């Protein structure tokens, strides 16, 4: 984009008004010039340093007043601006209203009649094209309250026949094009809540960039500090309320305009030289005046019949493009290829205060002041027909004829008299202040404070005292707030809200807006329609309990599917299951939910920007997670599980499963091995029970995973970045998937070779390697027990013995059959080590097991419960099973040794031969047990071949071919 050079702040613009206008303006504002000159002389070192500022401020006011297109300066969420706007609209009845608001938000304004204010008009983009990817998602919001001048203009233009509303500010796309700092206003001066806990309503706008009309705040820190100190106030919102808002509430139209022009020019000329911000401000002004001239040229409307509503800061503009006769060249750059979605989201007073750095409670106080102004002045405000919470719409009246604006030469100096006039001293409204005092004590009692009638009296008197100390005729809401804190809040805050917050709520409450059903995007309306069988008022804020009995009402199964998807897509708390679960292969027949869709309406609306149904949005997010640059194997498998749980079918699950295979092949670390093992086991168990055959991608994944982890195993055993839990998960994958992998063509020698090449030096991984060798048959249990005994017998190794135990515990993941060996190892340590060695060693053992194997502790506890005696009295005579020797006189012992069963797992069979005899008799067999003194060389095991020779003859003929 191109534009003419701009002047720095505090300098006289290069393009001045015509000489005739200047001479007339000199005569109109001569008294004002002299008054400001005297004030500046006493404020600064001398008149020479401020001559440009003094003359420039009056020139700005004169220039704006004489513009043929009437400029109406406003301040955002200002009751005085809203009141003056309502008056002027009824007087002038303009045919065209130009409004400082993003031009791409115009189609949404008519939907405001379906909402309860405050709400925010939002532009949202999740997929960016032309901006850095880390900025996504992009979001721009423009909050609208009923006590704002822009809402009065919108309501007038939309409900008055023949009136056109034109938004002239830069588009949402240009908000990010022009500001390289990701958003133009990030308030640094925002004060946190007094109790340190932010209100949840303050996050209704999320991370959106705020666009507002009339950002009137000094950008010169020294000036703001000076105003606050001499005004005896704490923050800017209180100063504006006391010294601008209240005096302007009763002023006429001309005085209001000139005061706002003067304030805007003052703040503009005393702004520091922030090049980026000044550039954005001036480009916005060029943009708006360019759009206004384009519309005037295309529509043929006369400037006298139009009204330009903008912030006072921009009304006192000095760019060459200013005015309908502006001549400065300005080319508007094209928008980027980013696709923007538009909608309305709920807002709140706290959200507006948090986003724009206003004092907590200031917007609520402004709403209360707006209601008082309407009652005092009897001005009839504009309100959209059908607005939620409003009165029934009246019959539409014929538009009144427009009142011609006075000619530019008729402008009079109203500033001199306004600035010299002493403030109107309002009498103390004792009834109002007494009501405030009683209400705050009642609210404090409900919040846990020990407040009484005496505190109400103290608050009443202290408010009057503070107002007097601050040179005020009557207490303001801020004085009352300070008095309530002083008199009620003692040493500690008993509840979540302190007295400051209670006063803010009492003064007007944190009003929270709501977007009506008709203004919701298609996805949100679809969700409400599909959840209609629950018979709940889902648009209301707060938590509602939903009970689903799918056994008696099968149609609620569809509602259950929607709720589980909402739980997956929306923030925590929007849909929270109390009873019931959704797992692979499991579906509850009864469920109980806590729903707060009304509280999280913004999140539901933003889902509508991503698709037309929650199924589509969920599929898009699963694909984005699976195909993103940071996708991991465990993450893709989680996407496969979610696709199977929530979407059903095999198409998306198979596609994501193939993607998991690609990601696994590209990984060179084992960071996600535990999650991979857990999810693969779950998917295998599901497919084996729910499908006739395994999906092809599962078989390919098992084969590839077996080879992949065999390759990484030797490195993982010595890698310092890999934890023992990750190595154990690798071995768990290899051993648990071994049978399936071998059936699919894998070679077990690859695993044996990988284990043989592993050379760990860490005690935990050494114990893990021993467990793997036991599973592969390279190490017997007797040898493992012997190694554990050697560790306990070596004084140099005893301090590291807890780490060996930790490795054995982790080994239960790949080799769960070692639970008895681990219990034996721990028991031997307690039995063999002396107290001087054992007691210092115990804390290390406990912390090691808790930190590294907390989830495996239940397995050890069950094994210990099986091995150890159940009663304390039996413990003294109890002999551990690993120390028991075979008894010589055991029944069947001789027959067991004669039959070669001494080293086999059939000890019980030979110890109790009666069972086998009964089975043989039942089957009609008449065999007998071999004698104990039978010749061992006699091949007693070949009795069946001699009894049934036909089988052996058939094998012989098959092998010899005869």
Coordinates of N, CA and C in Angstrom, one line a residue, residues 12 66 81 98 154 169 252 282 284 324 543 550 565 605 612 723 746 760 886 926 933:
X12 N 2.8 20.3 13.3 CA 1.7 20.9 12.6 C 1.6 20.2 11.3
X66 N -15.8 22.2 11.1 CA -16.2 22.8 9.8 C -16.3 21.8 8.7
X81 N -21.4 9.4 25.5 CA -21.4 9.3 24.1 C -22.7 8.7 23.5
X98 N -21.9 6.4 8.7 CA -20.6 5.8 8.5 C -20.1 5.4 9.9
X154 N -26.2 1.7 15.2 CA -26.6 0.4 14.5 C -28.1 0.2 14.6
X169 N -14.1 1.0 8.4 CA -12.8 0.7 9.0 C -12.2 -0.4 8.2
X252 N -24.8 20.1 25.6 CA -25.5 20.1 24.4 C -24.7 19.5 23.3
X282 N -2.8 6.3 11.5 CA -3.0 7.2 10.4 C -3.4 6.4 9.1
X284 N -5.4 3.8 9.2 CA -6.8 3.6 9.5 C -7.6 4.8 9.1
X324 N -14.2 15.2 3.1 CA -14.8 14.8 1.8 C -14.0 15.4 0.7
X543 N -24.4 -25.1 35.1 CA -24.3 -26.5 34.9 C -25.7 -27.2 35.0
X550 N -30.3 -45.3 27.9 CA -30.5 -45.8 26.5 C -31.2 -47.2 26.5
X565 N -18.6 -36.6 21.5 CA -17.8 -35.8 20.6 C -17.6 -34.4 21.1
X605 N -19.5 -21.9 19.2 CA -19.6 -21.0 18.0 C -18.4 -21.1 17.2
X612 N -19.6 -27.7 9.2 CA -21.0 -27.7 9.4 C -21.6 -28.7 10.3
X723 N 14.6 -43.4 28.9 CA 14.3 -43.8 30.3 C 14.2 -45.4 30.3
X746 N 8.1 -62.5 10.6 CA 9.3 -62.0 11.3 C 10.2 -63.1 11.8
X760 N 24.2 -52.7 28.6 CA 23.8 -51.6 29.5 C 24.8 -51.5 30.7
X886 N 12.2 -80.2 48.6 CA 11.3 -81.3 48.4 C 11.3 -82.3 49.5
X926 N -6.6 -99.1 31.9 CA -6.2 -100.0 32.9 C -4.7 -100.0 33.2
X933 N 11.7 -98.9 41.3 CA 13.0 -99.5 41.0 C 13.2 -100.0 39.6

